Amino acid sequence: MTTTNEAGTPAAAAPGTGAVPGAHPETLPDRDPRSPVAYDAILLVSFGGPEGQDDVLPFLRNVTRGRGIPDERLEEVAHHYRHFGGVSPINEQNRALQAALQEELRSRGVDLPVLWGNRNWDPYLADAIRDAHAAGHRKILAVVTSAYSSYSGCRQYREDLAGALEETGLAGELHIDKVRNYFDHPGFVTPFVEGVREALQRTHDQLGPDGDITRDAHVLFVTHSIPTSTAVTSGPPDAELGEEGAYGAQHRAVADVIMASAGAMSDVGTGGSAAQFAAVPWSLVYQSRSGAPTTPWLEPDINDAIEALAEHGTKAVVIVPIGFVSDHMEVMWDLDEEAMETAQEKGMYAERVATPGVHPEFVRGLIDLVQERLASPSNPEGGTPCSRPALTPLGPWYDVCRPGCCANPRAVKPAVAGLAP
Ligand SMILES: CC1=C(CCC(=O)O)c2cc3nc(cc4[nH]c(cc5[nH]c(cc1n2)c(C)c5CCC(=O)O)c(CCC(=O)O)c4C)C(CCC(=O)O)=C3C
Ligand SMILES: [Fe+2]
């Protein structure tokens, strides 16, 4: 067996340890799927969003496809979109990310096109794949706009890609892999560290000379709630990462490292306050719950958390949307409208930190992730053990998803970029 890189295995899983979470070496096929590949195109894979009032209902029908949710119910969710003219910012953000990724590759002398396709809106994945094939591409590396392990954020995209291959009749013609989940990659984490530090600095100033940031402020790391039944099955089946599964464990590990780094960064012109930042209390909370009220989802909801903190005398909250890569509708509505209003009602000072978006560190980080996987003359590290940066003890995460990883709660479907099934 090749030792090209430990690409399929988290750092915590030292070679030779029998109890490696999620490692199934016996199921590896003949050709190690973790070996570098001469990819000929990069595919940015995202959720998609409506771009006008007429798009809103068709978009929501796509999102909830196969679940028979009546339009009247969808119209309840639609009002978030309607409020902003029926336009989600997510597509524009992805166009900007696509262009930034292309420019980063060009500046490194890597001649690969960055294509773009969505799960729920134009440009759809099937169209992107059809165009890629027509342009002569055969080996595609997907970069998904979701950093964590969950059904929605990982396996569902892998199923969507397999479905797009099926729909276009290109299964067997096109090979599609995906870069590892990058929740703890420095490119994803660093923009949040900067944002938290700046927000805590302003919060510190706001609290004034009588304030004590470690007593009066609280950092709320927030991510998308998911049903508890799919949280527990997120990540490899035998990972044993607790009731919230890999999804919860990854978010907690990221929050931990952000807090430690926000306090550790240099303290120019802050009068020494940054050293206290690591001691500010924090919690992981959830947003955007949907589905039947009887189905348990991850809690607490961010609004309930803000109210509870207010009861305990907390005067300021810093909201950090670590679950998302851009300031899309879930951020604009659920945080900037709803959570901010809750904080305001309670008379609290509140700030919402930016998501990575097209932060240069994030763009560089995503292209570093591409280069980890690329066998080409332009990648000096390709084909040899390459650096796989990861800031938490959980990572670096798997390049190739383990069998049964992030199980589909409704059905078993074909999926790319994983070890079968
Ligand atoms: C984990 C996760 C992420 C993060 C990972 C990732 O980024 O993928 C995410 C992202 C997003 N979710 C988004 C929008 C929606 N999500 C919905 C529904 C749901 N999301 C879920 C989970 C997640 N969602 C779940 C378990 C459901 C229940 C129904 C189901 O099991 O599918 C619904 C249906 C209506 C509703 O139920 O509220 C909408 C409209 C947008 C677009 C925003 C924009 O337009 O700017 C984005 C980026
Ligand atoms: Fe969602």
XYZ file of C-alpha atoms and ligand atoms in Angstrom:
470
model
C 0.000 0.000 0.000
C 1.217 3.441 -0.901
C 2.218 5.925 1.746
C 1.850 8.938 -0.578
C 0.147 10.949 2.095
C -1.970 10.320 5.114
C -4.671 12.049 3.179
C -7.560 9.833 4.103
C -6.843 9.801 7.763
C -7.258 12.465 10.427
C -4.063 13.449 12.213
C -5.436 12.068 15.457
C -5.460 8.692 13.796
C -1.810 7.759 13.997
C -0.852 5.000 11.570
C -1.133 1.611 13.139
C -3.662 2.464 15.830
C -6.422 -0.073 15.636
C -9.129 2.185 17.073
C -8.933 4.909 14.446
C -12.341 6.577 14.235
C -13.840 5.909 10.860
C -10.825 4.286 9.243
C -11.698 1.184 7.256
C -8.430 0.242 5.590
C -9.816 -3.142 4.618
C -12.359 -1.471 2.337
C -9.827 0.606 0.389
C -9.920 -0.378 -3.281
C -6.790 -1.382 -5.229
C -5.992 2.118 -6.331
C -5.761 4.207 -3.187
C -8.410 6.891 -3.794
C -6.341 9.252 -1.685
C -3.474 9.387 -4.166
C -2.956 12.694 -5.955
C -4.865 12.983 -9.242
C -4.184 15.159 -12.282
C -7.507 16.984 -12.029
C -8.386 19.040 -15.093
C -11.063 21.284 -13.579
C -12.223 22.629 -10.222
C -15.971 22.724 -9.537
C -17.308 25.145 -6.946
C -20.402 23.419 -5.542
C -23.009 25.389 -3.617
C -26.613 25.641 -2.477
C -27.956 28.244 -4.903
C -30.572 30.884 -4.200
C -33.327 32.885 -5.915
C -32.502 36.061 -7.841
C -35.938 37.664 -8.029
C -39.487 37.344 -6.641
C -40.492 34.915 -9.421
C -37.679 32.550 -8.468
C -38.604 32.250 -4.795
C -41.283 29.530 -4.883
C -39.577 27.403 -7.572
C -36.363 27.619 -5.538
C -38.109 26.529 -2.338
C -39.806 23.670 -4.233
C -36.328 22.546 -5.302
C -34.989 22.725 -1.741
C -37.859 20.658 -0.364
C -38.164 18.364 -3.408
C -39.715 14.980 -2.721
C -41.226 15.966 0.613
C -44.593 17.207 -0.633
C -44.573 20.465 1.321
C -47.527 22.608 0.184
C -46.848 26.051 -1.336
C -48.712 27.728 1.552
C -46.073 26.378 3.960
C -43.262 27.353 1.610
C -44.677 30.889 1.460
C -43.925 31.177 5.206
C -40.214 30.680 4.525
C -40.493 32.752 1.347
C -41.087 35.967 3.285
C -37.397 36.086 4.322
C -36.570 36.189 0.625
C -39.515 38.447 -0.302
C -38.294 40.986 2.268
C -35.090 41.367 0.214
C -36.817 41.613 -3.177
C -36.721 37.847 -3.719
C -32.945 37.958 -4.037
C -30.580 35.827 -2.006
C -27.053 37.193 -2.000
C -25.602 33.671 -2.217
C -25.212 33.473 -6.015
C -23.428 36.830 -6.224
C -21.156 35.698 -3.378
C -20.358 32.511 -5.268
C -19.619 34.420 -8.476
C -17.149 36.521 -6.491
C -15.632 33.399 -4.898
C -15.368 31.652 -8.262
C -13.509 34.654 -9.715
C -11.230 34.919 -6.673
C -10.366 31.195 -6.808
C -9.630 31.488 -10.523
C -7.336 34.452 -9.902
C -5.533 32.639 -7.070
C -4.870 29.622 -9.314
C -3.654 31.909 -12.093
C -1.279 33.709 -9.727
C 0.204 30.324 -8.764
C 0.682 29.399 -12.396
C -1.904 26.601 -12.234
C -3.876 26.362 -15.454
C -7.201 24.939 -14.278
C -10.673 26.385 -14.852
C -12.976 27.017 -11.874
C -16.522 25.962 -12.803
C -19.617 26.488 -10.657
C -22.816 24.538 -10.025
C -25.629 24.519 -7.440
C -27.937 22.033 -5.753
C -31.061 24.181 -5.926
C -30.711 26.898 -8.547
C -29.219 27.876 -11.863
C -26.431 27.136 -12.724
C -27.455 23.612 -11.730
C -24.864 20.908 -11.117
C -26.078 18.836 -14.093
C -25.535 21.795 -16.459
C -22.108 22.504 -14.994
C -21.090 18.875 -15.459
C -22.467 18.685 -19.008
C -20.526 21.845 -19.928
C -17.381 20.522 -18.242
C -17.549 17.309 -20.241
C -18.226 19.160 -23.489
C -15.139 21.291 -22.808
C -13.079 18.109 -22.540
C -12.729 17.834 -18.757
C -12.673 14.329 -17.257
C -11.257 14.613 -13.725
C -12.976 17.118 -11.511
C -12.191 18.228 -7.993
C -15.177 19.703 -6.164
C -14.877 22.483 -3.587
C -18.109 22.664 -1.598
C -19.255 25.823 0.217
C -19.799 23.907 3.426
C -17.011 23.277 5.928
C -18.450 20.606 8.253
C -19.685 17.019 8.294
C -23.475 16.707 8.090
C -25.957 15.186 5.691
C -26.908 18.590 4.183
C -23.355 19.930 4.104
C -21.470 16.863 2.945
C -23.192 13.647 1.817
C -26.113 15.411 0.138
C -23.677 17.299 -2.122
C -21.917 14.001 -2.912
C -25.316 12.486 -3.792
C -26.222 15.541 -5.876
C -23.014 15.117 -7.886
C -23.726 11.403 -8.429
C -27.295 12.336 -9.443
C -25.991 14.932 -11.904
C -23.702 12.303 -13.483
C -26.682 9.976 -13.806
C -28.968 12.676 -15.227
C -26.435 13.713 -17.870
C -25.498 10.132 -18.774
C -21.900 10.934 -17.841
C -21.466 8.359 -15.054
C -18.234 6.523 -15.816
C -17.108 9.318 -18.160
C -16.332 11.904 -15.539
C -14.485 11.302 -12.291
C -15.458 13.602 -9.394
C -13.663 13.941 -6.057
C -14.097 16.552 -3.358
C -11.668 18.394 -1.082
C -11.796 17.432 2.588
C -14.127 19.147 5.045
C -12.174 22.269 5.952
C -13.777 23.398 9.226
C -10.368 23.519 10.926
C -8.255 24.689 7.992
C -6.445 27.966 8.790
C -7.949 29.551 5.664
C -11.455 29.077 7.080
C -10.639 29.790 10.737
C -8.367 32.865 10.415
C -11.037 35.277 9.108
C -13.212 34.385 12.122
C -10.288 34.902 14.506
C -9.739 38.396 13.096
C -13.456 39.159 13.231
C -13.874 37.966 16.821
C -10.881 39.889 18.002
C -12.079 43.134 16.402
C -15.600 42.641 17.728
C -14.339 41.938 21.245
C -12.175 45.042 21.056
C -15.183 47.195 20.175
C -17.237 45.423 22.842
C -14.512 46.144 25.401
C -14.546 49.838 24.442
C -18.321 49.895 24.544
C -18.428 48.460 28.070
C -16.314 51.370 29.267
C -13.997 51.713 32.256
C -16.413 50.025 34.682
C -16.983 47.078 32.391
C -15.310 43.698 32.582
C -15.403 41.878 29.300
C -15.000 38.451 30.925
C -18.034 39.148 33.112
C -20.256 41.275 30.881
C -19.779 39.764 27.425
C -20.478 36.388 25.851
C -19.454 34.946 22.500
C -22.186 33.016 20.693
C -20.818 30.683 18.029
C -23.750 29.846 15.823
C -24.473 27.293 13.144
C -27.421 25.778 11.301
C -29.512 23.515 13.509
C -30.083 20.009 12.141
C -32.314 17.199 13.415
C -30.620 15.454 16.364
C -31.147 12.159 14.506
C -28.845 13.315 11.693
C -26.395 15.067 14.039
C -25.610 11.769 15.764
C -24.893 10.083 12.417
C -22.740 12.933 11.050
C -19.176 11.926 10.263
C -17.932 8.332 10.062
C -20.309 5.799 11.654
C -17.858 4.639 14.319
C -16.398 8.028 15.230
C -18.057 8.117 18.682
C -17.998 11.879 18.901
C -21.020 12.280 21.169
C -24.714 13.038 20.780
C -24.137 15.900 18.345
C -21.815 13.687 16.299
C -18.944 14.969 14.182
C -21.078 18.044 13.360
C -21.210 19.212 16.976
C -17.652 18.118 17.800
C -16.196 19.960 14.810
C -18.020 23.191 15.650
C -16.958 23.025 19.323
C -13.344 22.383 18.340
C -13.397 25.350 15.940
C -14.940 27.632 18.583
C -12.246 26.586 21.041
C -9.440 27.390 18.670
C -10.961 30.747 17.662
C -11.254 31.828 21.311
C -7.685 30.794 22.105
C -6.342 32.565 19.009
C -8.396 35.739 19.483
C -6.728 36.226 22.851
C -3.285 35.195 21.673
C -2.924 37.586 18.767
C -0.652 40.606 19.121
C -2.069 43.388 21.189
C -1.038 46.540 19.364
C -2.905 49.596 20.581
C -5.447 47.743 22.674
C -4.080 48.695 26.054
C -3.551 45.054 26.905
C -7.212 44.084 26.645
C -6.746 41.337 24.052
C -5.111 39.066 26.603
C -8.484 38.862 28.360
C -10.338 37.870 25.220
C -9.583 34.159 25.524
C -11.290 34.201 28.923
C -14.615 35.550 27.635
C -17.277 32.856 28.126
C -18.704 31.290 24.974
C -21.390 28.830 23.835
C -22.327 26.956 20.692
C -25.912 27.780 19.693
C -28.130 27.054 16.702
C -30.290 28.888 14.168
C -32.712 28.348 11.296
C -34.546 25.347 12.725
C -37.300 24.099 10.446
C -39.420 20.960 10.183
C -42.126 19.652 12.513
C -41.984 20.995 16.090
C -42.233 17.398 17.330
C -38.934 16.435 15.670
C -35.986 17.246 17.946
C -33.324 19.523 16.414
C -30.056 20.752 17.939
C -30.595 23.410 20.621
C -30.476 26.015 22.083
C -31.803 28.400 19.480
C -29.735 31.593 19.382
C -32.699 33.777 20.370
C -33.421 31.676 23.465
C -29.730 31.784 24.328
C -29.643 35.597 24.079
C -32.700 35.881 26.337
C -31.181 33.517 28.905
C -27.923 35.487 28.915
C -29.853 38.730 29.431
C -31.532 37.151 32.480
C -28.063 36.442 33.866
C -26.961 40.047 33.412
C -24.850 39.659 30.286
C -24.578 43.085 28.644
C -23.000 42.265 25.287
C -22.961 39.403 22.792
C -20.643 38.718 19.883
C -22.350 36.489 17.317
C -19.987 34.347 15.237
C -21.618 32.418 12.343
C -18.974 29.663 12.147
C -21.435 27.360 10.358
C -21.348 29.372 7.120
C -18.834 30.467 4.509
C -20.695 33.572 3.283
C -23.211 36.135 4.551
C -26.163 34.549 2.734
C -29.861 34.672 3.566
C -29.661 32.534 6.709
C -27.132 35.029 8.086
C -28.921 38.146 6.824
C -32.315 37.118 8.131
C -31.885 34.804 11.101
C -28.937 36.698 12.595
C -28.955 40.286 11.314
C -32.716 40.671 11.562
C -33.980 38.229 14.209
C -31.094 37.671 16.618
C -30.112 41.348 16.509
C -33.691 42.305 17.320
C -33.746 39.909 20.277
C -30.530 41.445 21.628
C -31.897 44.951 21.100
C -35.121 44.122 22.934
C -33.012 43.009 25.889
C -30.963 46.216 25.771
C -27.761 44.371 24.922
C -24.842 45.502 22.808
C -24.514 43.017 19.931
C -22.159 42.477 17.023
C -22.264 39.929 14.235
C -18.887 38.825 12.904
C -18.422 38.398 9.139
C -18.169 34.986 7.460
C -15.025 34.224 5.356
C -16.666 35.273 2.039
C -13.766 36.187 -0.271
C -11.277 36.948 2.496
C -7.821 36.436 0.912
C -6.879 33.867 3.589
C -9.988 31.834 2.768
C -9.383 31.994 -0.978
C -5.749 30.965 -0.516
C -6.810 28.217 1.888
C -9.284 26.694 -0.580
C -6.611 26.660 -3.271
C -4.149 25.102 -0.791
C -6.776 22.381 -0.303
C -6.931 21.905 -4.072
C -3.160 21.666 -4.292
C -3.068 19.042 -1.530
C -4.945 16.767 -3.887
C -3.368 17.697 -7.170
C -0.744 15.620 -8.929
C 0.806 18.022 -11.381
C 4.137 19.669 -12.158
C 2.722 22.913 -10.778
C 2.336 21.291 -7.379
C 5.747 20.615 -5.912
C 4.127 18.619 -3.138
C 1.788 16.539 -5.264
C 2.476 12.856 -4.996
C 4.579 13.185 -1.875
C 3.535 13.645 1.725
C 2.276 17.220 1.692
C 1.383 19.523 4.507
C -2.242 19.154 5.473
C -2.823 21.993 7.921
C -5.496 21.551 10.561
C -5.971 23.608 13.720
C -7.995 21.168 15.826
C -7.171 17.695 17.155
C -10.028 16.296 15.012
C -8.348 17.035 11.698
C -7.165 17.037 9.041
C -10.431 15.422 8.015
C -10.782 12.611 5.453
C -10.244 13.334 1.762
C -12.463 10.385 0.922
C -15.606 9.965 3.003
C -15.880 6.722 4.948
C -18.636 4.182 4.254
C -21.864 5.290 5.886
C -20.478 8.756 6.639
C -23.196 11.426 7.283
C -25.947 8.904 6.521
C -28.931 9.989 4.445
C -31.910 9.964 6.842
C -34.358 9.028 4.063
C -32.653 6.620 1.657
C -29.367 5.095 0.561
C -28.293 6.817 -2.668
C -25.187 6.685 -4.824
C -22.606 9.319 -3.915
C -19.256 10.411 -5.357
C -16.057 11.055 -3.399
C -16.512 8.330 -0.822
C -15.742 4.716 -0.147
C -18.832 2.701 -1.077
C -21.546 2.558 0.005
C -26.439 22.178 7.751
C -27.098 23.146 6.799
C -26.483 24.166 6.091
C -25.024 24.533 6.121
C -24.238 23.728 5.140
C -24.477 24.163 3.699
O -24.194 25.329 3.389
O -24.964 23.363 2.910
C -27.496 24.813 5.306
C -27.257 25.879 4.426
C -28.241 26.609 3.720
N -29.588 26.476 3.806
C -30.181 27.377 2.964
C -31.559 27.515 2.743
C -32.536 26.615 3.193
N -32.339 25.510 3.983
C -33.544 24.854 4.203
C -33.742 23.697 4.958
C -32.782 22.999 5.705
N -31.445 23.294 5.827
C -30.833 22.341 6.617
C -29.455 22.309 6.971
C -28.490 23.169 6.456
N -28.690 24.198 5.557
C -31.812 21.399 7.014
C -31.557 20.173 7.864
C -33.028 21.816 6.460
C -34.369 21.149 6.614
C -34.863 20.558 5.370
C -33.886 19.596 4.752
O -33.667 18.543 5.348
O -33.373 19.897 3.657
C -34.541 25.570 3.470
C -35.996 25.124 3.334
C -36.901 25.924 4.113
C -36.764 25.639 5.581
O -36.998 24.489 5.970
O -36.439 26.590 6.314
C -33.925 26.673 2.866
C -34.569 27.746 2.020
C -29.141 28.133 2.297
C -29.361 29.223 1.243
C -29.327 30.580 1.850
C -29.599 31.631 0.828
O -30.535 31.503 0.014
O -28.880 32.635 0.817
C -27.948 27.649 2.767
C -26.551 28.083 2.368
Fe -30.523 25.063 5.055
